mmCIF file of C-alpha atoms and ligand atoms in Angstrom:
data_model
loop_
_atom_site.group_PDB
_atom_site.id
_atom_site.type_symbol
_atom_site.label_atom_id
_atom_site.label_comp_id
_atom_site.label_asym_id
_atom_site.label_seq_id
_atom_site.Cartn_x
_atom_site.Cartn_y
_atom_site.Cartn_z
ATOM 1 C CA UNK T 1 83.258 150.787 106.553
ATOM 2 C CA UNK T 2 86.595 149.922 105.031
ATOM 3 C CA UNK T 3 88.490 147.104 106.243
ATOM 4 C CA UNK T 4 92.085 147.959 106.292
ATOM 5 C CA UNK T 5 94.401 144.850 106.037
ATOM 6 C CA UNK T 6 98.297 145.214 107.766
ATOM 7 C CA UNK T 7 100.393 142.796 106.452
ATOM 8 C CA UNK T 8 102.715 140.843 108.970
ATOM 9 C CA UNK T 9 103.427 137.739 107.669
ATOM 10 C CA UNK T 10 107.168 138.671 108.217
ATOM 11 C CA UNK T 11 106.314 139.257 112.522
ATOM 12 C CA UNK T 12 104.988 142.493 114.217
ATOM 13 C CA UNK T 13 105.360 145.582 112.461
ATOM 14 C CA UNK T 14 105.468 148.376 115.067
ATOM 15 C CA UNK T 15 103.416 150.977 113.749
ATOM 16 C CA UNK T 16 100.921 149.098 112.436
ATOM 17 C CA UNK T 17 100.507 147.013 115.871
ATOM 18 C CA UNK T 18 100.102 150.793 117.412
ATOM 19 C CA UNK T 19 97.306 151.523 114.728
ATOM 20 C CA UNK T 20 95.693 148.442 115.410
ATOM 21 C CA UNK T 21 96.029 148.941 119.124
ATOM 22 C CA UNK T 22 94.185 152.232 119.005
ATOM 23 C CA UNK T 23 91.193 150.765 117.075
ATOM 24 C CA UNK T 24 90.570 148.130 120.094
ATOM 25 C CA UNK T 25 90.884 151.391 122.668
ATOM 26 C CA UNK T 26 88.251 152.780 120.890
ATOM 27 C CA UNK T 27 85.682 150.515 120.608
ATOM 28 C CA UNK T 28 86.350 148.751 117.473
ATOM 29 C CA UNK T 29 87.340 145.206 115.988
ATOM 30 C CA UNK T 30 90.358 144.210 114.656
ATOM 31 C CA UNK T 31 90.763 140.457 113.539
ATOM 32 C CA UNK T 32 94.075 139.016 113.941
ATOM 33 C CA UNK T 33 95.989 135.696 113.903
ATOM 34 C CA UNK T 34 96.991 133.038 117.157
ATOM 35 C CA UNK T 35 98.495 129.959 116.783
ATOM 36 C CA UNK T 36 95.105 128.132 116.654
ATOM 37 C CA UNK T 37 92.595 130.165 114.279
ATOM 38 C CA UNK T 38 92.700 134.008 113.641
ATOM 39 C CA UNK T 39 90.116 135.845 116.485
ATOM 40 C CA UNK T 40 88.408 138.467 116.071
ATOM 41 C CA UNK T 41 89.261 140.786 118.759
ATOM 42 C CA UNK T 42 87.647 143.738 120.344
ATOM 43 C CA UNK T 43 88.456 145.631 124.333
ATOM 44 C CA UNK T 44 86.800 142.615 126.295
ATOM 45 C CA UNK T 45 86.170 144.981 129.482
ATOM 46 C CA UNK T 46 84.161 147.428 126.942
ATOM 47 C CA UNK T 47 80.382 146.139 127.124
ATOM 48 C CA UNK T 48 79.665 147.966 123.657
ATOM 49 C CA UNK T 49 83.313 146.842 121.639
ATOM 50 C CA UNK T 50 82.579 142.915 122.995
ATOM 51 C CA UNK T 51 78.397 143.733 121.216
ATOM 52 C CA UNK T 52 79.915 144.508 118.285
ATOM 53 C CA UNK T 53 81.452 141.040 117.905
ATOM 54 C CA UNK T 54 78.227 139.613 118.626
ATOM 55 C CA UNK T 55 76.856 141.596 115.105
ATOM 56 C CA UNK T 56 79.556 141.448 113.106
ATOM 57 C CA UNK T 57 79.405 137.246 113.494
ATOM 58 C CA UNK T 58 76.220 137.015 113.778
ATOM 59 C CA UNK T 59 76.630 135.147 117.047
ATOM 60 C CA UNK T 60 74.031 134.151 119.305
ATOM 61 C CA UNK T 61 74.146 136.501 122.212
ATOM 62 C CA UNK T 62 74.417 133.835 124.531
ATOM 63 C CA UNK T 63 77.494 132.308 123.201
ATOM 64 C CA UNK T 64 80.601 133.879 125.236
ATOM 65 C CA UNK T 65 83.706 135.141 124.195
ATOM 66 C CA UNK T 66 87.422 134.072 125.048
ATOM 67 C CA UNK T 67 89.202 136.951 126.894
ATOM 68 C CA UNK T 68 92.701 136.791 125.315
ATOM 69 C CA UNK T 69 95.625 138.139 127.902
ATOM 70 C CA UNK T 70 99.385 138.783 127.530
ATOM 71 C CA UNK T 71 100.936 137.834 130.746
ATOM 72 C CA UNK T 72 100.088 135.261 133.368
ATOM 73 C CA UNK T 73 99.603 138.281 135.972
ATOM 74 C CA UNK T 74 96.693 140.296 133.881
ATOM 75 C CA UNK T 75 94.218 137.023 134.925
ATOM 76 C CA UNK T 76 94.293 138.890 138.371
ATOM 77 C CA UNK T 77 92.729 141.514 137.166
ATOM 78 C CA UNK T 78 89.459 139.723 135.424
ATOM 79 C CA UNK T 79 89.135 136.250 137.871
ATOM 80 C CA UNK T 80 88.504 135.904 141.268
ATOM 81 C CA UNK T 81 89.547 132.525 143.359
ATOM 82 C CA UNK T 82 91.449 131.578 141.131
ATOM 83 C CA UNK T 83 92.575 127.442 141.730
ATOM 84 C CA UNK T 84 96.237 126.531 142.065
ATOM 85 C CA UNK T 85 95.306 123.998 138.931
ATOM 86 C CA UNK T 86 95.304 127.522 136.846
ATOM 87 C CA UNK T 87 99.111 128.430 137.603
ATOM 88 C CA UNK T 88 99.853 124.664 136.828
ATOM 89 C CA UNK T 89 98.131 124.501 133.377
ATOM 90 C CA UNK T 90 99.541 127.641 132.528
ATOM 91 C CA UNK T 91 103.000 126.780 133.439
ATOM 92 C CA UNK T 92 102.618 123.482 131.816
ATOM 93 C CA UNK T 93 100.809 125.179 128.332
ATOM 94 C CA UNK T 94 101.017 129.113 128.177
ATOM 95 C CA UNK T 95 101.334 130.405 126.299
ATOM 96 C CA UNK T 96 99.286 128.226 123.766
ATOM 97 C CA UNK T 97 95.859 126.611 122.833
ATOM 98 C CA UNK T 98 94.554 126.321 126.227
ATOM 99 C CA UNK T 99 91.779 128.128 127.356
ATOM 100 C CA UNK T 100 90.556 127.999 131.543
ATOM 101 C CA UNK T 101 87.133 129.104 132.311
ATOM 102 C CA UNK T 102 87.585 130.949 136.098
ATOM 103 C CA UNK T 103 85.312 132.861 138.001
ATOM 104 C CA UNK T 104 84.952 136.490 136.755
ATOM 105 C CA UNK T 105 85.442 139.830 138.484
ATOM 106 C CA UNK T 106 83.267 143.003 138.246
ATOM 107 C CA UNK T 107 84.889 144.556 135.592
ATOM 108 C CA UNK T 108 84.576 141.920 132.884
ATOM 109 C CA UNK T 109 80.820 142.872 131.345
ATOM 110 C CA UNK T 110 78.281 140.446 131.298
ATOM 111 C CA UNK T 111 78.085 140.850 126.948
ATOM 112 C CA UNK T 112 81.930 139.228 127.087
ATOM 113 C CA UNK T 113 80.267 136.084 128.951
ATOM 114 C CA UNK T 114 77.121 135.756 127.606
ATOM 115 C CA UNK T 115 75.691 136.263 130.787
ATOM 116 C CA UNK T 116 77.333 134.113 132.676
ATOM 117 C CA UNK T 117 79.321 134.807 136.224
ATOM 118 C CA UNK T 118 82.809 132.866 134.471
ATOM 119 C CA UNK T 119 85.165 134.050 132.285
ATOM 120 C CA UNK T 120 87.234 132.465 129.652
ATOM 121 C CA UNK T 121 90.984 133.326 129.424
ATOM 122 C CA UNK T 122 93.443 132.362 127.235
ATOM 123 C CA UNK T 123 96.906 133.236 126.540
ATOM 124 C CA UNK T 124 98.332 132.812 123.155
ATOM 125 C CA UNK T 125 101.554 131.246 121.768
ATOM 126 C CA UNK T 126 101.733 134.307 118.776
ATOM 127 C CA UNK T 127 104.031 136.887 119.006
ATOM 128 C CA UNK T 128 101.822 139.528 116.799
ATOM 129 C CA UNK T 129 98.694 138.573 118.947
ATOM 130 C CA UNK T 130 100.686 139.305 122.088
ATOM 131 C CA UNK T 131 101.596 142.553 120.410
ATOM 132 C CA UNK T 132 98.170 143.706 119.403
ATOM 133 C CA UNK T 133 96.712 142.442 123.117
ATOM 134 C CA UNK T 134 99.222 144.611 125.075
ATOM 135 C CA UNK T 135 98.734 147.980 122.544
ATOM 136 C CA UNK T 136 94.870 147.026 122.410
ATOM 137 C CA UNK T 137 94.899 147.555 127.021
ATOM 138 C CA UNK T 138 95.637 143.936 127.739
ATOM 139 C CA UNK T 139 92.023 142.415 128.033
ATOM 140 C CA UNK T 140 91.347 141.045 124.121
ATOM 141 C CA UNK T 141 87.140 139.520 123.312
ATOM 142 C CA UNK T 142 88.540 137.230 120.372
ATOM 143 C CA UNK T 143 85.865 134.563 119.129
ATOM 144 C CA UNK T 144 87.202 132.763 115.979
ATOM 145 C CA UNK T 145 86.799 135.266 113.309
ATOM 146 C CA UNK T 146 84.202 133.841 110.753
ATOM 147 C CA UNK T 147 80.675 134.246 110.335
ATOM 148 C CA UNK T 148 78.996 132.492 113.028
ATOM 149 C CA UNK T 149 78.026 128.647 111.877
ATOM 150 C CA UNK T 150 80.889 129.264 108.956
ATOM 151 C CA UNK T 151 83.925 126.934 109.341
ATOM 152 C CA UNK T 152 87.440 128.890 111.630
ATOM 153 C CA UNK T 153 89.531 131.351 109.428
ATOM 154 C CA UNK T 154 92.722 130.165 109.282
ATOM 155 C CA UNK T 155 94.247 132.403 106.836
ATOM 156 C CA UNK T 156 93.475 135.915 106.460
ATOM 157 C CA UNK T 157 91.781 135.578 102.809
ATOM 158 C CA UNK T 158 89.172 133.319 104.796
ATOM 159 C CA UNK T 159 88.536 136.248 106.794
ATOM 160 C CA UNK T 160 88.423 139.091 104.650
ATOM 161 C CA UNK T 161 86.104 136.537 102.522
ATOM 162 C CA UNK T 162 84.030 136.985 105.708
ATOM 163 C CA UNK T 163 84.226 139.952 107.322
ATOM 164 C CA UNK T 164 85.269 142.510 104.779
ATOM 165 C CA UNK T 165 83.253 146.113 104.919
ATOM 166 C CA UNK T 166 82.165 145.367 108.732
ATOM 167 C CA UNK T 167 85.505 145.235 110.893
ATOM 168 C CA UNK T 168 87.514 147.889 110.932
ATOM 169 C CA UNK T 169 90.922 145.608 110.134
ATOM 170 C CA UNK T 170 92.803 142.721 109.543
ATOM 171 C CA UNK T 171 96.160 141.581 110.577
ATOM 172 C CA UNK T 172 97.210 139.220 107.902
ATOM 173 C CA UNK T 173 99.977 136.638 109.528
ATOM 174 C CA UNK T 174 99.705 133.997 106.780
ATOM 175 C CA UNK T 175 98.365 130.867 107.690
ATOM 176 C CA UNK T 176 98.172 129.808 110.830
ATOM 177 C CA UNK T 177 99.699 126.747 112.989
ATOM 178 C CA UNK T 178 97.660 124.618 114.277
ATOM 179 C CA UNK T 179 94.272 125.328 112.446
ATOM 180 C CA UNK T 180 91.624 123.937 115.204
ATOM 181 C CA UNK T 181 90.642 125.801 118.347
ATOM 182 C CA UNK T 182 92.227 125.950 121.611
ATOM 183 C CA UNK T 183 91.351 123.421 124.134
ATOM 184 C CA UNK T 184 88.448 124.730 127.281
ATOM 185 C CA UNK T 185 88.745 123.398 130.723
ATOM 186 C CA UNK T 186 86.442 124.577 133.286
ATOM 187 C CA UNK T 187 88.328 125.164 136.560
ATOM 188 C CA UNK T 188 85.371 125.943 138.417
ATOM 189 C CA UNK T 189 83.504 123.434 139.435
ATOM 190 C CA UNK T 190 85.125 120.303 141.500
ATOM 191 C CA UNK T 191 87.247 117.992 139.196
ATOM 192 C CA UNK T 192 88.633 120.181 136.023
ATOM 193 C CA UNK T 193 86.584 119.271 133.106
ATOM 194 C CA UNK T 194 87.198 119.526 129.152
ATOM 195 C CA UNK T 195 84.311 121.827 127.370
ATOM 196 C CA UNK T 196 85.954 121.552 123.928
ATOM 197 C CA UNK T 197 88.609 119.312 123.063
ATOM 198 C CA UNK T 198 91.418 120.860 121.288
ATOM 199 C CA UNK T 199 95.131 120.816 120.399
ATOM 200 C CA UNK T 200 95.657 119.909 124.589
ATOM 201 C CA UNK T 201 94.674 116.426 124.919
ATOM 202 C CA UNK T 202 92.962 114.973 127.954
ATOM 203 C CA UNK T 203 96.030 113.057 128.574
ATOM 204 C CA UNK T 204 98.424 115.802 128.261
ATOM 205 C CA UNK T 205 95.970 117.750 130.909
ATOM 206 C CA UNK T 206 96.036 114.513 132.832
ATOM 207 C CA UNK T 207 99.757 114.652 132.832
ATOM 208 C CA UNK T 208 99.913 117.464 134.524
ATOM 209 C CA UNK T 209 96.795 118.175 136.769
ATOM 210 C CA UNK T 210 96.127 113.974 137.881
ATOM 211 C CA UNK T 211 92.806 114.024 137.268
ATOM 212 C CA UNK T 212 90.345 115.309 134.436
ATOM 213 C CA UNK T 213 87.003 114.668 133.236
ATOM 214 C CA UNK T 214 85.135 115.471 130.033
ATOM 215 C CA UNK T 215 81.911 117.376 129.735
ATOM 216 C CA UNK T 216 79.433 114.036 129.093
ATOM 217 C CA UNK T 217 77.254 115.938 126.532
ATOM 218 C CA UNK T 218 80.738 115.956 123.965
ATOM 219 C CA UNK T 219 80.807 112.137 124.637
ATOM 220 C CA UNK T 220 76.911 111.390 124.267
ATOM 221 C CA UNK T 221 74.445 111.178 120.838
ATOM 222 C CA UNK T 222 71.922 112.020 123.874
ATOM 223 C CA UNK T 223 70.392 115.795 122.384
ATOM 224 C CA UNK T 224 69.057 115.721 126.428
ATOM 225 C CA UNK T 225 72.550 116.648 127.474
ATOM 226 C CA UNK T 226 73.230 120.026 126.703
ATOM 227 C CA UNK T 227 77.222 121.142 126.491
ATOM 228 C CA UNK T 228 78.547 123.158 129.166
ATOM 229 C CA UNK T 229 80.143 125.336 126.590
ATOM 230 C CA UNK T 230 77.556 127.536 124.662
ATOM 231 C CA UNK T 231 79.156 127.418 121.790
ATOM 232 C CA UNK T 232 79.022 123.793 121.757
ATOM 233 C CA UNK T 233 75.305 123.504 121.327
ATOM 234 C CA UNK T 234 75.283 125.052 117.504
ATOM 235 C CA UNK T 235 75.518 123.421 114.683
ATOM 236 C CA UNK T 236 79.214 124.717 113.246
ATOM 237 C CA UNK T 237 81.738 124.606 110.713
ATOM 238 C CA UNK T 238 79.625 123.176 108.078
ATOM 239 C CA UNK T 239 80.696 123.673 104.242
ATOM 240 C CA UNK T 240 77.440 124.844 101.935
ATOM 241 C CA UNK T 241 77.553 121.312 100.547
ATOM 242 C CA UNK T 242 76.236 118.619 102.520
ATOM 243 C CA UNK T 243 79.013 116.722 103.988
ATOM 244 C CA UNK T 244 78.979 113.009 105.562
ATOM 245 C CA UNK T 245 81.256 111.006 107.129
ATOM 246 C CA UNK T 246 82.593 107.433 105.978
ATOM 247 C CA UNK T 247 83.875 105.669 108.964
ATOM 248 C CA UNK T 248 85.668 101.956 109.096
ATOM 249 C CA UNK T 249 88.984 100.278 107.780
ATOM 250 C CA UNK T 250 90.035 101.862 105.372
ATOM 251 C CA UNK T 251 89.906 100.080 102.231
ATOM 252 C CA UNK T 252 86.021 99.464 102.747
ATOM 253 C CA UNK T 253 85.509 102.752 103.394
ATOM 254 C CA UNK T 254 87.659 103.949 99.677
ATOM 255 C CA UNK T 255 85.115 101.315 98.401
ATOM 256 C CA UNK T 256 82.002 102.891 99.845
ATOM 257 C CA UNK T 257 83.005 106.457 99.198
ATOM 258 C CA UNK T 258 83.875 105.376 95.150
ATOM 259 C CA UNK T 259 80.392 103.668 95.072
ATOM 260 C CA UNK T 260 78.442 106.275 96.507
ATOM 261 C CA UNK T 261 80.700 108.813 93.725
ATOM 262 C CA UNK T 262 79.345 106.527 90.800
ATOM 263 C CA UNK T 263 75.924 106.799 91.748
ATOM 264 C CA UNK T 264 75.758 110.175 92.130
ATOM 265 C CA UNK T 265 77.395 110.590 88.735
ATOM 266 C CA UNK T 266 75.056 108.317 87.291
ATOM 267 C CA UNK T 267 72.247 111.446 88.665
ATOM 268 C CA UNK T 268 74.588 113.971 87.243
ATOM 269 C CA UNK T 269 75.535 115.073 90.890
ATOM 270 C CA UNK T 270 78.727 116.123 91.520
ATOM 271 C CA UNK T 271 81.009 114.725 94.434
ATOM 272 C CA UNK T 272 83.770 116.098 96.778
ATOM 273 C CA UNK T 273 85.425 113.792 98.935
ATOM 274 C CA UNK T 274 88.390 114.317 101.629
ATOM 275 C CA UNK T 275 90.972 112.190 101.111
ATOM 276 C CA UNK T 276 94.736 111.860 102.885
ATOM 277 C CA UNK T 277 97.861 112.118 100.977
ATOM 278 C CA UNK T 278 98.022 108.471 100.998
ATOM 279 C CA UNK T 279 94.358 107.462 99.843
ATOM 280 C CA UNK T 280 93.845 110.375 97.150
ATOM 281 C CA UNK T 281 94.656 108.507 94.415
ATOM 282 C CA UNK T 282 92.054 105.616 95.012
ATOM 283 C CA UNK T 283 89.286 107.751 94.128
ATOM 284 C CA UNK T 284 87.281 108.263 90.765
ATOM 285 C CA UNK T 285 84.113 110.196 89.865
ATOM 286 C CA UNK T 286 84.685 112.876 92.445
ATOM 287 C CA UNK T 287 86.658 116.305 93.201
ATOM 288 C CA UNK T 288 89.366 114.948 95.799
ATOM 289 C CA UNK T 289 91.221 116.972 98.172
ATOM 290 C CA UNK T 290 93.741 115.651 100.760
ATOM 291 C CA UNK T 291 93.711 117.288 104.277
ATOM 292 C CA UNK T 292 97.291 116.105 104.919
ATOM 293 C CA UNK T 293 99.252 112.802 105.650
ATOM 294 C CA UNK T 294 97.537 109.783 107.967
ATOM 295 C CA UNK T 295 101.423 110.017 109.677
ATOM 296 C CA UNK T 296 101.088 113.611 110.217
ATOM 297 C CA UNK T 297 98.117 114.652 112.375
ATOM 298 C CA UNK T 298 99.199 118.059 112.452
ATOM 299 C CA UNK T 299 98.860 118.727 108.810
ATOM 300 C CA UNK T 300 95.236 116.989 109.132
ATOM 301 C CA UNK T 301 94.436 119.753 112.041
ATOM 302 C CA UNK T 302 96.091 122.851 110.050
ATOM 303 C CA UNK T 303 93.755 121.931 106.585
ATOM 304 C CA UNK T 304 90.496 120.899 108.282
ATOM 305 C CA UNK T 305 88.862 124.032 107.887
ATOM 306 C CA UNK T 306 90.635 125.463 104.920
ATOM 307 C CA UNK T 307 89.333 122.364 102.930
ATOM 308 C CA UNK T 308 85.660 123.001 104.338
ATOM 309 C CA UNK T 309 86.005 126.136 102.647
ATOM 310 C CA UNK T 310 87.329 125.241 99.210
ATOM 311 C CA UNK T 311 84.435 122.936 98.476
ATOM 312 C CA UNK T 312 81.938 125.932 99.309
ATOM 313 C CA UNK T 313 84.126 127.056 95.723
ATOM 314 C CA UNK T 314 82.842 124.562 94.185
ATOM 315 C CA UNK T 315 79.888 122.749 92.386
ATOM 316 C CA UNK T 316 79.769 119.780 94.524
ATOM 317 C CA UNK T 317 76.572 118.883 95.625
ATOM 318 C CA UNK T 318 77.322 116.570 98.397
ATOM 319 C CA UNK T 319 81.040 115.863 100.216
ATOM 320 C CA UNK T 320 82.170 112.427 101.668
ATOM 321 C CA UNK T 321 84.988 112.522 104.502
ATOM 322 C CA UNK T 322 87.234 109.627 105.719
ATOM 323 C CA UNK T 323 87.129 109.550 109.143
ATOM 324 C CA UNK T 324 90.752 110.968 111.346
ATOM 325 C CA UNK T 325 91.381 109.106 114.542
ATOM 326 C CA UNK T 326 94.778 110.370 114.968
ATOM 327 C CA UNK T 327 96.931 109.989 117.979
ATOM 328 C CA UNK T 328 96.752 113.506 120.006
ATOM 329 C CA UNK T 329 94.232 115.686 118.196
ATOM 330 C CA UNK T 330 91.808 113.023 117.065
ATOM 331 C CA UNK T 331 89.106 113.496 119.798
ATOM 332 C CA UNK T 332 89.421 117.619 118.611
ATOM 333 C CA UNK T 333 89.371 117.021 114.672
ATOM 334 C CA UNK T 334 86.685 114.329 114.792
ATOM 335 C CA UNK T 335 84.656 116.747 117.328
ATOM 336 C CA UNK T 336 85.102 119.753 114.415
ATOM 337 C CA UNK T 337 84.376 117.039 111.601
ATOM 338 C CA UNK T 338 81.645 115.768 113.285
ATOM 339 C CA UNK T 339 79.641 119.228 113.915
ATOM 340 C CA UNK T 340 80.067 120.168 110.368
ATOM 341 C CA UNK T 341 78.306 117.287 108.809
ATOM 342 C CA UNK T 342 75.516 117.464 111.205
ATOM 343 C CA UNK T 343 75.982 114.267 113.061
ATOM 344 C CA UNK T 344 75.653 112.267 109.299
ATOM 345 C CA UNK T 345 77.739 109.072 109.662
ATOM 346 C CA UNK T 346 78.062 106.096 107.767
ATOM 347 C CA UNK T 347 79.686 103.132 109.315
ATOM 348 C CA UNK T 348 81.415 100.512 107.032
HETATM 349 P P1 LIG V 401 85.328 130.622 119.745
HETATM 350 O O1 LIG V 401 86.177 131.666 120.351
HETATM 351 O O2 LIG V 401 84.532 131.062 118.581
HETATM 352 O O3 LIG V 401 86.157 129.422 119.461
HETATM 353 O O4 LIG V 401 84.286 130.233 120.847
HETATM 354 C C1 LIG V 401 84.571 130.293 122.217
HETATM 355 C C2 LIG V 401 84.074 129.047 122.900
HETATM 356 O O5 LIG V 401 84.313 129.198 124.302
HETATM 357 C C3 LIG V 401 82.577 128.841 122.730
HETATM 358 O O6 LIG V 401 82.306 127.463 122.578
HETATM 359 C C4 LIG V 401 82.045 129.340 124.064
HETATM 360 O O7 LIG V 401 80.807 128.776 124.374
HETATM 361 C C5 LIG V 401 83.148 128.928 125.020
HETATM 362 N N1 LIG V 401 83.146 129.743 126.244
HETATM 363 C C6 LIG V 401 83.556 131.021 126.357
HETATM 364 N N2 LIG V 401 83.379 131.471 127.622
HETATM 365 C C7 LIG V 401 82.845 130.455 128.318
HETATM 366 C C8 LIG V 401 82.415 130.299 129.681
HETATM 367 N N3 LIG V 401 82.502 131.298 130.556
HETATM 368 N N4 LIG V 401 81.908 129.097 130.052
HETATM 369 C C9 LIG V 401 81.837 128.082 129.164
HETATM 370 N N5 LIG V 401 82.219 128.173 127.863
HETATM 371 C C10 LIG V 401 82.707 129.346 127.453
HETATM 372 MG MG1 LIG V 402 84.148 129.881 116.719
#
């Protein structure tokens, strides 16, 4: 098939949002860009458009999809008992990168949930998405748009460099905001509970709901505990190059990084590492690329995966990472960073 990109870097372009609209009525998959990570979307209360998803990733079967909605009032349609903590959240942080898992209805299929009896539902801060999810019937199956295990497309090239020849098109909105997935919180069962941390922090869903908890397994090294979020349990994000993580102060850990550099020189291996604005310049004997500024955590967030994918351009054979505690979306970027080198940390 041909993949047909529509530019809108410049906001919605009517007739193309009405083209891309009728692809999702009929059954097929159009990839387009949220604030977060560009989706790939497909008519989440069609059983056979939501399967196609599932092949054109590659995802596991049992690993649901977010339904993506317009308007506060569509969740009506596709929860049942829905909690009073729901129109809170939602006041507080649609729309934006905040998904609420809720009890499904009938008429969402069990291929949009994996199986299960809860949905996912998010509503998202992008005027173009918003666009394409009203024209495509209001109900939108968007996963992140990659190739399952791949690091999030946050630009269109990364998902034409993906999915080109087996969705039908792309929306290209230029690169994206925020660059790491939306926040999950289960809402249905007792206290409200964090699947995946995100752009929300815990305290800014404490803020508003009182009380929160996180799902144990994201806070555990115990592989006994299994995530309450599918997609949780696979291995994700990871560049082709091995990548490991240098954590400490951060002078020892410039020191470690530049040793490990020389010896793998020495062996005629090449090194990437991922440096910061500020700590670029300390390193020799390797390809360095910054993610952003330590005193802008935002700009780490909106280059995480973007730099994953760079190194897969080139002849690195192993990449070192600092480590990115930062203030609101450390818990999220140091979850992503984490699951892409495969749990392989070195403390200094
Ligand atoms: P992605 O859209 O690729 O970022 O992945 C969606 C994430 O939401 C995956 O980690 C899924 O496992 C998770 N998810 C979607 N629906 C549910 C649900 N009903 N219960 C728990 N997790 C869910
Ligand atoms: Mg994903």
């Amino acid at each position: 098939m041909e993949t047909v990109v529509e530019r809108m870097r410049d906001g919605i372009d009517e007739a193309g949002i009405r083209r891309a609209g009728e692809i999702l009525r009929r059954g097929g998959l159009v990839a387009f860009p949220t604030e977060t990570v560009y989706g790939l979307g497909a008519n989440a209360l069609d059983a056979d458009a939501a399967e196609k998803i599932y092949r054109a990733k590659g995802r596991p079967s049992d690993n649901p999809l977010i339904v993506h909605i317009a308007d506060w009032d569509a969740i009506g349609k596709i929860a049942v008992d829905v909690p009073p903590e729901a129109k809170l959240l939602a006041d507080a942080f649609w729309p934006g990168p905040l998904t609420m898992i809720l009890k499904k209805s009938a008429v969402v299929p069990l291929a949009t949930t994996g199986g299960l009896d809860t949905v996912a539902v998010r509503l998202p801060d992008h005027a173009v998405a918003r666009a394409l999810i009203r024209a495509g019937g209001g109900y939108i199956a968007a996963p992140s748009a990659n190739t399952s295990g791949r690091p999030s497309p946050t630009r269109a090239e990364h998902v034409i460099r993906d999915m080109d020849g087996v969705i039908d098109m792309v929306i290209d909105g230029g690169d994206v905001r925020i660059g790491i997935e939306s926040t999950i919180v289960d809402l249905t069962e007792g206290t409200p509970t964090i699947l995946r941390p995100g752009y929300v922090s815990r305290e800014m869903l404490d803020g508003v709901l009182g009380r929160v908890e996180t799902d144990r397994a994201l806070l555990s090294e115990d592989e006994n505990l299994r995530p309450k979020a599918p997609g949780m349990r696979y291995r994700h994000y990871a560049p082709n190059a091995p990548l490991v993580i240098v954590e400490g102060a951060q002078q020892r850990v410039r020191e470690r990084i530049n040793a490990l550099a020389r010896e793998n020189a020495e062996k005629g291996r090449a090194t990437g590492v991922i440096g910061t604005d500020e700590s670029q310049g300390c390193y020799t004997n390797a390809l360095v690329k910054s993610i952003g500024s330590r005193t802008d955590e935002a700009s780490i967030a909106r280059h995480l995966y973007g730099i994953l994918r760079e190194f897969d351009d080139s002849e690195v054979s192993v990449i070192y990472s600092e480590s990115f505690d930062t203030p609101q979306m450390g818990a999220a970027i140091m979850n992503r960073l984490i699951k892409a080198a495969g749990h392989q940390i070195i403390s200094v």
